[in-house]
Coordinates of C-alpha atoms in Angstrom, one line a residue:
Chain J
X1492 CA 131.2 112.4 131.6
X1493 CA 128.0 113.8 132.5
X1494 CA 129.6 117.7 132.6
X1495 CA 130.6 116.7 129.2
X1496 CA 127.0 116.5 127.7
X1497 CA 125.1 119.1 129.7
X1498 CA 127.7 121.5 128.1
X1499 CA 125.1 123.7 126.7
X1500 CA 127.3 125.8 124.4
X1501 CA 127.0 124.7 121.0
X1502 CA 130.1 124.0 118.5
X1503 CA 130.0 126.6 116.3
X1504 CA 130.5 125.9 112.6
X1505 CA 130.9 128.7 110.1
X1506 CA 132.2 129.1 106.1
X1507 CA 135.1 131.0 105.2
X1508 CA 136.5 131.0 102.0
X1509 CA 140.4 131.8 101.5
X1510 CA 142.8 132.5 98.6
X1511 CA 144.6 129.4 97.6
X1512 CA 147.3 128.9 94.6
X1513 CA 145.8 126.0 92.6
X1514 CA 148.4 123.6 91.0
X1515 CA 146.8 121.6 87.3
X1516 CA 149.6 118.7 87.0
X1517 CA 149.8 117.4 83.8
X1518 CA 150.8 113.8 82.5
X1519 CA 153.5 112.3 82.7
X1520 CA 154.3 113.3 85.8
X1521 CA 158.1 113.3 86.3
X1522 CA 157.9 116.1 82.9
X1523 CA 156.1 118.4 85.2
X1524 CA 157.7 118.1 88.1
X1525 CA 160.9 118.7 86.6
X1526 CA 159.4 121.7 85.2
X1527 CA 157.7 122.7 88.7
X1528 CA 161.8 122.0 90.2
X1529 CA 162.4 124.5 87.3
X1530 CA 160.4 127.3 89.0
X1531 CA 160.8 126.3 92.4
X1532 CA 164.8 126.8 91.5
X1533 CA 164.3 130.7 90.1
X1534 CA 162.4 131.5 93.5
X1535 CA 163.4 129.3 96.5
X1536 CA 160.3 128.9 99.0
X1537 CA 157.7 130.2 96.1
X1538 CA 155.7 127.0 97.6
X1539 CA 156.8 127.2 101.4
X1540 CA 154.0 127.6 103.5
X1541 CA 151.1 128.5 101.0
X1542 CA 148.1 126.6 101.0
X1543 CA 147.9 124.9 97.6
X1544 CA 145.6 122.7 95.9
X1545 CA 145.7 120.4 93.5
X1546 CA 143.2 120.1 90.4
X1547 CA 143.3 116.9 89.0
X1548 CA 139.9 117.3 86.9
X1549 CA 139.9 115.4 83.6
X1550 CA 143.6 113.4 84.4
X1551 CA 143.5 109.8 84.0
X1552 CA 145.1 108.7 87.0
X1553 CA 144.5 105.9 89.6
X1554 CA 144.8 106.4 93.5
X1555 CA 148.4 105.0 93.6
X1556 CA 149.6 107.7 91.2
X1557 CA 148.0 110.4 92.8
X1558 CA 149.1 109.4 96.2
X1559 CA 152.7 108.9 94.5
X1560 CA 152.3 112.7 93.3
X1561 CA 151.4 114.3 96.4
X1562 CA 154.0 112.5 98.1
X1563 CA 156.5 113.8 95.6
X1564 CA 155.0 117.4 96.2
X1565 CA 155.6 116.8 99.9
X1566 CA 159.5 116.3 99.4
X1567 CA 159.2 119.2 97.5
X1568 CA 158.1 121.2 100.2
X1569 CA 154.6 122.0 98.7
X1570 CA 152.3 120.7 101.0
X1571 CA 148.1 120.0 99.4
X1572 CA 145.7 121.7 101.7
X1573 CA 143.0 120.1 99.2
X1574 CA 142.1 118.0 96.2
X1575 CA 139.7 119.4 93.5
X1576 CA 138.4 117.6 90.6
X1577 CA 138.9 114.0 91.5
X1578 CA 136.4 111.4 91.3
X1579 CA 135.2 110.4 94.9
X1580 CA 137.4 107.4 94.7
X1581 CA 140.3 108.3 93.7
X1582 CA 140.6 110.4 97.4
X1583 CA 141.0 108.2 100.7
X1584 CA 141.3 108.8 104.1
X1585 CA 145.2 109.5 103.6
X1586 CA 144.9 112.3 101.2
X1587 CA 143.9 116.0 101.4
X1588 CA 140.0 116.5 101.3
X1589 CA 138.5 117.3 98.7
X1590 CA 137.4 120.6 97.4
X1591 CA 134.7 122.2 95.3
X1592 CA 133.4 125.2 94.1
X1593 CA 136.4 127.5 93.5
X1594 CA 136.3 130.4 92.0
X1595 CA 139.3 131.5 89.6
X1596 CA 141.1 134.8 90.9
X1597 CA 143.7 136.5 88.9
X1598 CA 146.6 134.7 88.0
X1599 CA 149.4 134.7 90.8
X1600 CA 152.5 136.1 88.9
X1601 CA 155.2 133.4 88.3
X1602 CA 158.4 134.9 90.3
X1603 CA 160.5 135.8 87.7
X1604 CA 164.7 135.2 87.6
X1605 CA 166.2 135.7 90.9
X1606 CA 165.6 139.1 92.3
X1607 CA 167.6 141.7 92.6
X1608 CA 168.7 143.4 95.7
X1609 CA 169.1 147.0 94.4
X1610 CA 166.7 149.1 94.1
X1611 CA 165.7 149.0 90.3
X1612 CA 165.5 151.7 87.9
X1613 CA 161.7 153.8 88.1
X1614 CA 161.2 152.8 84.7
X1615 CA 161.4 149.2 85.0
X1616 CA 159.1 149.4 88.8
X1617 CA 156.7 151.4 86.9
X1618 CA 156.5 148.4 83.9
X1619 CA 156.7 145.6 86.4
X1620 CA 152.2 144.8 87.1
X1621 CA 152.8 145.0 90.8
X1622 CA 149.1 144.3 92.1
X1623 CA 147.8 148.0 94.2
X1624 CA 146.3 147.1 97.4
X1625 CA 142.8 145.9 96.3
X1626 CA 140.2 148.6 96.8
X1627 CA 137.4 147.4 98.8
X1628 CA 134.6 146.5 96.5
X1629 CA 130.9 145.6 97.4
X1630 CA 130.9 141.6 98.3
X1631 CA 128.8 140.5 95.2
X1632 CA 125.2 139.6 95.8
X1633 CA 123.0 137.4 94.2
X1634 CA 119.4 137.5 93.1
X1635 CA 117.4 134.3 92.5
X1636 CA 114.6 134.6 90.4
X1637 CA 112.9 130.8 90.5
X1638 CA 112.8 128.3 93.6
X1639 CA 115.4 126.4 94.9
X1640 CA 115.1 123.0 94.4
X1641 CA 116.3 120.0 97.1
X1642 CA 120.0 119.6 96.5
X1643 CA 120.7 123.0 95.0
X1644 CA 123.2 125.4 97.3
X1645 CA 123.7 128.8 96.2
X1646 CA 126.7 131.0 97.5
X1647 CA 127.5 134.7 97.7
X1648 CA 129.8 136.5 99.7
X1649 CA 127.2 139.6 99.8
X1650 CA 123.3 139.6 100.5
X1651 CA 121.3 136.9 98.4
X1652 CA 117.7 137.4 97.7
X1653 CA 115.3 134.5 96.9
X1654 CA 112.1 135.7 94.8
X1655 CA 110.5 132.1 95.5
X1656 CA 110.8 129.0 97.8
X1657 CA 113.8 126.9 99.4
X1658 CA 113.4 123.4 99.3
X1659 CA 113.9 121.2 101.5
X1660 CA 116.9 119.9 101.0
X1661 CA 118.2 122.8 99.6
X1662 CA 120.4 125.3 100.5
X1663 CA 121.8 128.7 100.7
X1664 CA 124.6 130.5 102.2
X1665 CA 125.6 134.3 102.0
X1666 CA 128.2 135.9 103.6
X1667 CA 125.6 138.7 104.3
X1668 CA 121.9 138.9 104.6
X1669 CA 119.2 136.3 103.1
X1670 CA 116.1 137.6 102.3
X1671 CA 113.2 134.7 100.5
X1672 CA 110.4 135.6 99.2
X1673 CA 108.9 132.6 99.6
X1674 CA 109.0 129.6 101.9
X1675 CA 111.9 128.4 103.3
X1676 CA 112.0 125.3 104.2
X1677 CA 115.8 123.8 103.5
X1678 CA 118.7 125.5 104.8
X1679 CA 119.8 129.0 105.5
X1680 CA 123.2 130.3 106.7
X1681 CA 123.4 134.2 106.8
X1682 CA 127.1 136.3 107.6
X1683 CA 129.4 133.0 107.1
X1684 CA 132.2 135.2 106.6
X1685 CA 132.1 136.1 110.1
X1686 CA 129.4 138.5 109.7
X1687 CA 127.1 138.6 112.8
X1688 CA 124.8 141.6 111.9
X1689 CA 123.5 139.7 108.8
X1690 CA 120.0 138.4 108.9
X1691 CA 118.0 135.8 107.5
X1692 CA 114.3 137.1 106.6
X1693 CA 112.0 134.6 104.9
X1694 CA 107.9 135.1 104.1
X1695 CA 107.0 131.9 105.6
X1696 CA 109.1 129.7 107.9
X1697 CA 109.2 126.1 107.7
X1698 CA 113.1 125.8 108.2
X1699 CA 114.9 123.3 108.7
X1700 CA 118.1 125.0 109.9
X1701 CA 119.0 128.7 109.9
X1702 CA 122.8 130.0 110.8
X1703 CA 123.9 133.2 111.4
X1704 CA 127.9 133.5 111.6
X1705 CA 128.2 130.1 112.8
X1706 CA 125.2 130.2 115.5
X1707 CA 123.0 128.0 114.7
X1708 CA 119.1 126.7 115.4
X1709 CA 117.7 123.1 113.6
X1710 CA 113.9 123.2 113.6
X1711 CA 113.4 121.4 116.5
X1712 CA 114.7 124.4 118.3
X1713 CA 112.9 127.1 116.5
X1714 CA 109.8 128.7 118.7
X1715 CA 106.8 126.9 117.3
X1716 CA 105.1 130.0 117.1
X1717 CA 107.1 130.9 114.3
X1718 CA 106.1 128.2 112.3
X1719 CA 104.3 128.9 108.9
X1720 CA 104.7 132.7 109.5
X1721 CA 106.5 135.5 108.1
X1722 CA 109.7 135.7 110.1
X1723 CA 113.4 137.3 110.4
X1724 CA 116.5 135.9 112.6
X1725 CA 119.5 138.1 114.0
X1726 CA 122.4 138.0 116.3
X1727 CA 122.0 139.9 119.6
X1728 CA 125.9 139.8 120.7
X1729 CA 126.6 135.2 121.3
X1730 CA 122.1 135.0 121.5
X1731 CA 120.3 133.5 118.6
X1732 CA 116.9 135.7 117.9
X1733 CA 114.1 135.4 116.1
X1734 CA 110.5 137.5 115.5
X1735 CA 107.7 137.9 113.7
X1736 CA 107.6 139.8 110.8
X1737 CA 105.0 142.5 109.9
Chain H
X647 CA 110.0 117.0 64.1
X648 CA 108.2 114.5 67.3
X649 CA 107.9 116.1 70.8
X650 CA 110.4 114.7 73.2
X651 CA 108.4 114.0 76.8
X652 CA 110.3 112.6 79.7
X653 CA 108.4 110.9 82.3
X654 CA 110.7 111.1 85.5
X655 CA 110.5 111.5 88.8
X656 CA 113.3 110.6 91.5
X657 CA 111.4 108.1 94.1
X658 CA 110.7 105.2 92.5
X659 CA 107.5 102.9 92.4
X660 CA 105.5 106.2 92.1
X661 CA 104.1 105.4 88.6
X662 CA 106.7 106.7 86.0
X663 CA 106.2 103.5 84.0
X664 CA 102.2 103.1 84.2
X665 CA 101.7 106.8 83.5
X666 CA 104.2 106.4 80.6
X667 CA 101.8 103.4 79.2
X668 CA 98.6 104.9 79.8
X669 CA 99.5 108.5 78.5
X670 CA 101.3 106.8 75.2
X671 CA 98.4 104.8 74.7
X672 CA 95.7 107.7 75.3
X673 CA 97.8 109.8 72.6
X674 CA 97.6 107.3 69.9
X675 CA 94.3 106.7 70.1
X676 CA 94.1 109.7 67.9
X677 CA 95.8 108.4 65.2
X678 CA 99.5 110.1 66.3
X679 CA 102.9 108.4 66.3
X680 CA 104.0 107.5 69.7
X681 CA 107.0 105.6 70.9
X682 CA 107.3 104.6 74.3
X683 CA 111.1 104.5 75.0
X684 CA 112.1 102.2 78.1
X685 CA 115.3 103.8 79.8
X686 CA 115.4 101.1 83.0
X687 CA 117.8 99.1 81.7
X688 CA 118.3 95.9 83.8
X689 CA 114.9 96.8 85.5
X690 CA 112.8 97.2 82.4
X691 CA 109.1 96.4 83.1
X692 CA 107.5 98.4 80.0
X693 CA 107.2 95.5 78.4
X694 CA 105.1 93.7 80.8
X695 CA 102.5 96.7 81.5
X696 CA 102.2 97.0 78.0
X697 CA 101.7 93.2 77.1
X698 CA 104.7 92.8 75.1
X699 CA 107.4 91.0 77.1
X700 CA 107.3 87.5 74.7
X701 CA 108.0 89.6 71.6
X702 CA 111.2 91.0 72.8
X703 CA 114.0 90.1 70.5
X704 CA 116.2 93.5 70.1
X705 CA 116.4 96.0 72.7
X706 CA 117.7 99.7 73.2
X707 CA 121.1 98.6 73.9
X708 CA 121.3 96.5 71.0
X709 CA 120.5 99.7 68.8
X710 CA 123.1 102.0 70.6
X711 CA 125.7 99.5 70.2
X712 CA 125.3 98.9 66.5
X713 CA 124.0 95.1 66.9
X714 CA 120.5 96.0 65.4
X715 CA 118.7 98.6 63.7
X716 CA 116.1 100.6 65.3
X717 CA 113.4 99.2 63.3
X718 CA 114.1 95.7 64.3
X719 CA 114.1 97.3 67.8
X720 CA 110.9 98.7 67.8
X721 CA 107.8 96.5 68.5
X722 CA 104.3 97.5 67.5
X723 CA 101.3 97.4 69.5
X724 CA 98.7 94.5 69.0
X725 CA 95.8 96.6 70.4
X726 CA 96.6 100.2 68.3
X727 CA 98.8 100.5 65.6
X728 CA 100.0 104.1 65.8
X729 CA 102.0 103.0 69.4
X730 CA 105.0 101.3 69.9
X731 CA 107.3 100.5 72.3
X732 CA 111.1 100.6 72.1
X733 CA 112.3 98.2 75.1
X734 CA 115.2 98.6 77.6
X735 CA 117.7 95.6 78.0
X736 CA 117.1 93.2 80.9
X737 CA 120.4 91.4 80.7
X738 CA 123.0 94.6 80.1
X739 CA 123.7 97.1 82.6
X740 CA 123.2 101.0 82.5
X741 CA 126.7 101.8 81.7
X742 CA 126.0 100.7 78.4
X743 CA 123.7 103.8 77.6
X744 CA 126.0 106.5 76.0
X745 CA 125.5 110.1 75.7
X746 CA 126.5 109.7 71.8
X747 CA 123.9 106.2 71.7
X748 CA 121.3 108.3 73.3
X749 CA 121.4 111.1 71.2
X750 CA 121.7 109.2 68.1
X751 CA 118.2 106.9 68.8
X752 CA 116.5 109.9 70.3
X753 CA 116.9 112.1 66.9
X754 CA 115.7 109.3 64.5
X755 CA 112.8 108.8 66.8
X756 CA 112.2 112.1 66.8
X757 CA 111.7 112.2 62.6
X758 CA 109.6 109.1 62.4
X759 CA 107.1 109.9 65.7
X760 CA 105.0 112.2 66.6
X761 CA 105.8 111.7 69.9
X762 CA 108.6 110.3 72.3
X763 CA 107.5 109.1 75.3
X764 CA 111.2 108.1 77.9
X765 CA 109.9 106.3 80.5
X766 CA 112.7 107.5 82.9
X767 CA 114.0 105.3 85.5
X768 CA 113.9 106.0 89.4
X769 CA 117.4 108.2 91.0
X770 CA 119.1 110.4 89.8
X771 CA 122.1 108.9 88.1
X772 CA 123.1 107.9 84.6
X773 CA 119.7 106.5 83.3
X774 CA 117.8 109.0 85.0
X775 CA 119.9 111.8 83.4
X776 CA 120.0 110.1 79.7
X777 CA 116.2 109.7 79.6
X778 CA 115.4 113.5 80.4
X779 CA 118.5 115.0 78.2
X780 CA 116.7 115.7 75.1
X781 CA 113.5 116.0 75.9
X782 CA 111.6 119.0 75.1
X783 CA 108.8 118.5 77.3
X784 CA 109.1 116.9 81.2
X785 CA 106.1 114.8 83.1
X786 CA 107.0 114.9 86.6
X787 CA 104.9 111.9 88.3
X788 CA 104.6 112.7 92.6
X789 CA 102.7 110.8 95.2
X790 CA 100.8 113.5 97.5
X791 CA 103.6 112.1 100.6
X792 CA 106.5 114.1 101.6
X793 CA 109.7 112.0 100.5
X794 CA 108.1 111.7 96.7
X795 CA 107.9 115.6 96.8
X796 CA 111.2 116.1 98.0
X797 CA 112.4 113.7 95.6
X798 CA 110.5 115.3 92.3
X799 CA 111.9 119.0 93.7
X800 CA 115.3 117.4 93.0
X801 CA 114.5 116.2 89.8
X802 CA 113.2 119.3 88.8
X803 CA 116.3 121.3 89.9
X804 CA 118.0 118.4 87.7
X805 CA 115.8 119.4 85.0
X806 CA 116.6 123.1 85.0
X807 CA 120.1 122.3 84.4
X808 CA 121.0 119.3 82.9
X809 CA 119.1 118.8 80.0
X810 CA 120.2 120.2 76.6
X811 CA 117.5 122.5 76.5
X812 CA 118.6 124.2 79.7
X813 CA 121.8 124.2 78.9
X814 CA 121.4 125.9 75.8
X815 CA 119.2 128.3 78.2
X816 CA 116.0 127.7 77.3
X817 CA 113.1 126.0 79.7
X818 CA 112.2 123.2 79.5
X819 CA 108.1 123.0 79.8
X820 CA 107.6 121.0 83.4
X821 CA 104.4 119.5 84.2
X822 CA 103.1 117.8 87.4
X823 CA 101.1 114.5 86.9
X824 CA 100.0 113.6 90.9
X825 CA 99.0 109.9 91.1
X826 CA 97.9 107.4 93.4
X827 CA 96.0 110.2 94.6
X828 CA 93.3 108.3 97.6
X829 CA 90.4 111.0 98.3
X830 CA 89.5 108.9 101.5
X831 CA 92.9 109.3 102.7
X832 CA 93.3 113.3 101.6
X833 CA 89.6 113.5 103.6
X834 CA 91.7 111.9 106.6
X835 CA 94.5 114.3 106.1
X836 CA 96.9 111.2 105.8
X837 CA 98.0 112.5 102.5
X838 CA 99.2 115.9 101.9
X839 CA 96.9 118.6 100.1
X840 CA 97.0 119.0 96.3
X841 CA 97.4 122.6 97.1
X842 CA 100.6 121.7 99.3
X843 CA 102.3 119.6 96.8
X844 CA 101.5 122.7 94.2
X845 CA 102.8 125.1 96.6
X846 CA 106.4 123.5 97.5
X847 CA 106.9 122.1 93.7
X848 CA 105.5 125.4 91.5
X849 CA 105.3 123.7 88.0
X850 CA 102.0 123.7 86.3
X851 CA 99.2 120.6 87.5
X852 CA 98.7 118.1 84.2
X853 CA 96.1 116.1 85.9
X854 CA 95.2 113.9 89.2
X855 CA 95.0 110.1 88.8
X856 CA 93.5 108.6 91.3
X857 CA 94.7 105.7 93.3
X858 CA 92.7 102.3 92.3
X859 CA 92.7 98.9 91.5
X860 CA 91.8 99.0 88.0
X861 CA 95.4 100.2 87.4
X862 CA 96.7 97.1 89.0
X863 CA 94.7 95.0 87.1
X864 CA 95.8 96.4 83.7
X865 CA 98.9 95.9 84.8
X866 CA 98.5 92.4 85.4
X867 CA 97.0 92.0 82.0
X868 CA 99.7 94.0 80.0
X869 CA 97.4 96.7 79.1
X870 CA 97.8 100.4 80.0
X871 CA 95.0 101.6 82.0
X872 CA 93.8 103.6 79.1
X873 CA 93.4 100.7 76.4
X874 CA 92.5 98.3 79.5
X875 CA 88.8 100.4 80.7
X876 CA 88.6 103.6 79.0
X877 CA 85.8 104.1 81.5
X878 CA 87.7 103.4 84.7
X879 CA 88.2 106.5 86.9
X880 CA 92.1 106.7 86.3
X881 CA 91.7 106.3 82.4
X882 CA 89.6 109.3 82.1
X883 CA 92.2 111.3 84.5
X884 CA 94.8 110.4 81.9
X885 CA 92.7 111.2 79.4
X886 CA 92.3 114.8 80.9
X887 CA 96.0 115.1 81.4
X888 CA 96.5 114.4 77.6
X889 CA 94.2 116.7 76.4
X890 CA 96.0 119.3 78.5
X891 CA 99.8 118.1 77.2
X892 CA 97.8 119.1 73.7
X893 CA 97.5 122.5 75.0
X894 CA 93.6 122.6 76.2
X895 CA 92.8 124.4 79.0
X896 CA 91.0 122.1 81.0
X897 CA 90.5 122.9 84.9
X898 CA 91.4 119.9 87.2
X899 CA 89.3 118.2 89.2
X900 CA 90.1 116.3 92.3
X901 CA 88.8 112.7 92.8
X902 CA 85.9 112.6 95.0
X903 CA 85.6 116.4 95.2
X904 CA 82.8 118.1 93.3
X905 CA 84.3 120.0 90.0
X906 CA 82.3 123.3 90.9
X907 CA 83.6 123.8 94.1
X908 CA 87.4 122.9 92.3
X909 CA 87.0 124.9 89.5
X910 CA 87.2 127.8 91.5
X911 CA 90.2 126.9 93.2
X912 CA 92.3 124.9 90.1
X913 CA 91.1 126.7 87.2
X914 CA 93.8 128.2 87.8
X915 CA 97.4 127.3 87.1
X916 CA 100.6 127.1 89.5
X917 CA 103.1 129.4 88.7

């Protein structure tokens, strides 16, 4: 018992974000699913083993129904990693989570008649939209020009740069480097997508928690000496580390 | 076309509905228009700080839902006749504020007054929301103590993007109006700083009002502070804070500090 809680390694808890195929079901139900069967029939396993969620936003429905639906989807084979755009109660302990904050991809090509096993005609490959292996593009990054109030969260996969305060009670997470102008005293989470040479650089530290690919300090564990001072946080290899700035 | 001024702030019992009293009160004592609108419906205590809770017949819901005109709504003050107060229900519950209801009483008010005073109610949920949608100008009332802070930061984030004028991107003009504000207590360093409060919220300083007991007691006799002792130390603070919600550049001055010393410091503003 006692080995259990002198275990001095932290959990670490990091963001990811992953590509998932969102379903909208529509009213009545039984309509669309027959319609889903429809496509499911043209490509047999479209659905098998991809995460899918399901957004419900703006559907009149009560907790039975929904339950009813993803039980229906289950039978189908499409098994709801998540639940976006349902009110807080319609979601219990016995469904998928639910999510929030997605951000629209391109549209995932509906597989078209059953396909064919010779090798088709140049013309027709040419014609066919087949996706190129995405070039590697910048993450996006984001520039905040006022404060960030308590209760706002700002995301960005690339560096984000705060020209003003974080709140307590706010916060922000990058997938690269944050750099405030400002005080920070809410939240900051630099590299959550597994990015441990991201930093987190703020003008004045009053933090209340700062993460850096899933390590972790609360402000009870920040040196004291850092309080109220310029000050930058990085990764040296599984070490948390933070200094002065300037 | 009336300003629209929503008096808000998150935490509750921090002053939202004295403020909104005293500042309607200080306004039409020039001669303007002002309508005090209560949003706390099933909480409403407008009508008690302004003395008019036995002359209640028709309330805010009653005008949203069609059972009374807004003119039957609207009861005039005894004291000045350029104020009035537009009451919330006691007996009906929030749910029966609409967006549509809201919109449609705030616009009329708007043509008839010079200004519209919504006396917000505390949170951040439906009535809270409603009361600062239209408005075109926001009071944010703080106590100089940590959770209020925290609390109006939230409401100002709420302002930046849930009223109509933010979502048609423009900003909405944010003001800070610090009360209860005890200089014996800020000497202790039991309170937090003015600068610090200015510091972590970064909206503009409308005035101080210091904490005393003469706002109690014009509470207890239905008057806003600024009709009940227009000498009192609090009613000249909201004096001050109305001159500067006319646009006067007037520096601030701290309760119990010497104004020399803080006009150095507050004449200027917060970014």
């Amino acid at each position: 018992m006692t080995a259990v809680l002198t275990q001095p390694r932290p959990i670490r808890l990091k963001g990811r974000s992953y590509l998932a195929l969102t379903l909208t079901p529509e009213l009545p139900f039984e309509d669309w699913l027959v319609r889903l069967d429809d496509l499911a029939s043209r490509s047999a396993g479209f659905f098998l083993r991809r995460p899918v969620v399901l957004d419900v936003e703006g559907l009149e429905i009560d907790r039975t129904q929904l339950r009813d639906l993803v039980g229906k989807l289950g039978a189908r084979n499409v098994r709801i990693m998540g639940i976006e755009g349902a009110r807080p109660s319609l979601l219990g302990a016995d469904l998928p989570p639910a999510m929030s904050g997605g951000k629209a991809t391109g549209d995932i090509e509906e597989p078209a008649a059953a396909p064919v096993r010779e090798a088709p005609a140049a013309e027709s490959v040419a014609a066919q939209p087949t996706a190129p292996p995405p070039a590697k593009a910048a993450p996006a990054s984001l520039v905040i020009t006022q404060p960030v109030r308590s209760g706002q969260s700002f995301f960005a996969e690339g560096d984000v740069t705060i020209i003003g305060s974080v709140a307590s009670g706010a916060e922000v997470i990058a997938g690269g480097s944050i750099h405030i102008y400002g005080t920070l005293r809410g939240r900051a989470m630099a590299g959550t997508l597994g990015n441990g040479a991201a930093r987190i650089f703020c003008r004045k530290l009053e933090a209340e928690l700062v993460a850096i690919d899933g390590f972790y300090r609360t402000a009870e564990d920040l040196e004291p000496g850092l309080r109220g001072k310029p000050a930058q946080f990085w990764l040296e290899g599984e070490t948390f580390a933070a200094g002065s700035l300037g | 076309m009336g300003k629209v001024i929503v008096v808000t702030s998150g935490k509750g019992g921090v002053g939202k509905t004295t403020s909104s009293a005293a500042l309607g009160a200080a306004l039409a004592q020039n001669g303007d228009k002002v309508v005090v609108v209560d949003f706390d419906v099933g909480l409403r205590n407008l009508d008690l700080v302004m003395g008019a809770e036995r002359r209640v017949v028709y309330d805010l819901v009653n005008v949203i839902q069609g059972e009374a005109k807004l003119t039957q709504a609207l009861i005039r003050d005894k004291r000045l006749e350029s104020l009035y107060l537009l009451p919330a229900s006691q007996t009906r519950d929030k749910d029966n504020l609409t967006a549509e209801g809201v919109e449609k009483v705030i616009g009329a008010l708007k043509t008839h007054f010079d200004w519209v005073i919504c006396d917000s109610p505390a949170g951040i949920e439906r009535g809270a929301t409603l009361a600062m949608r239209h408005a075109d100008v926001a009071i944010v009332v703080t106590n100089p103590e940590v959770s209020s802070v925290r609390d109006s930061d939230r409401i100002i984030g709420l302002l930046d993007s849930k009223t109509l004028k933010a979502e048609n991107g423009e900003r909405i003009e944010k003001h800070l109006l610090l009360t209860r504000y005890d200089p014996a207590r800020a000497e202790r360093g039991d309170m937090l700083k003015v600068d610090d409060v200015l510091e972590i919220l970064s909206i503009p300083l409308l005035g101080i009002i210091p904490e005393s007991m003469d706002v109690l007691r014009a509470s207890n006799i239905g008057s806003p502070v600024t009709l009940a002792d227009e000498r009192s130390a609090p009613a000249l603070a909201y004096f001050d804070a109305v001159r500067r919600l006319r646009g006067e550049n007037l520096p601030v001055t701290i309760p119990g500090e010497k104004r020399g010393f803080f006009g150095k410091i507050f004449g200027r503003k917060a970014a």
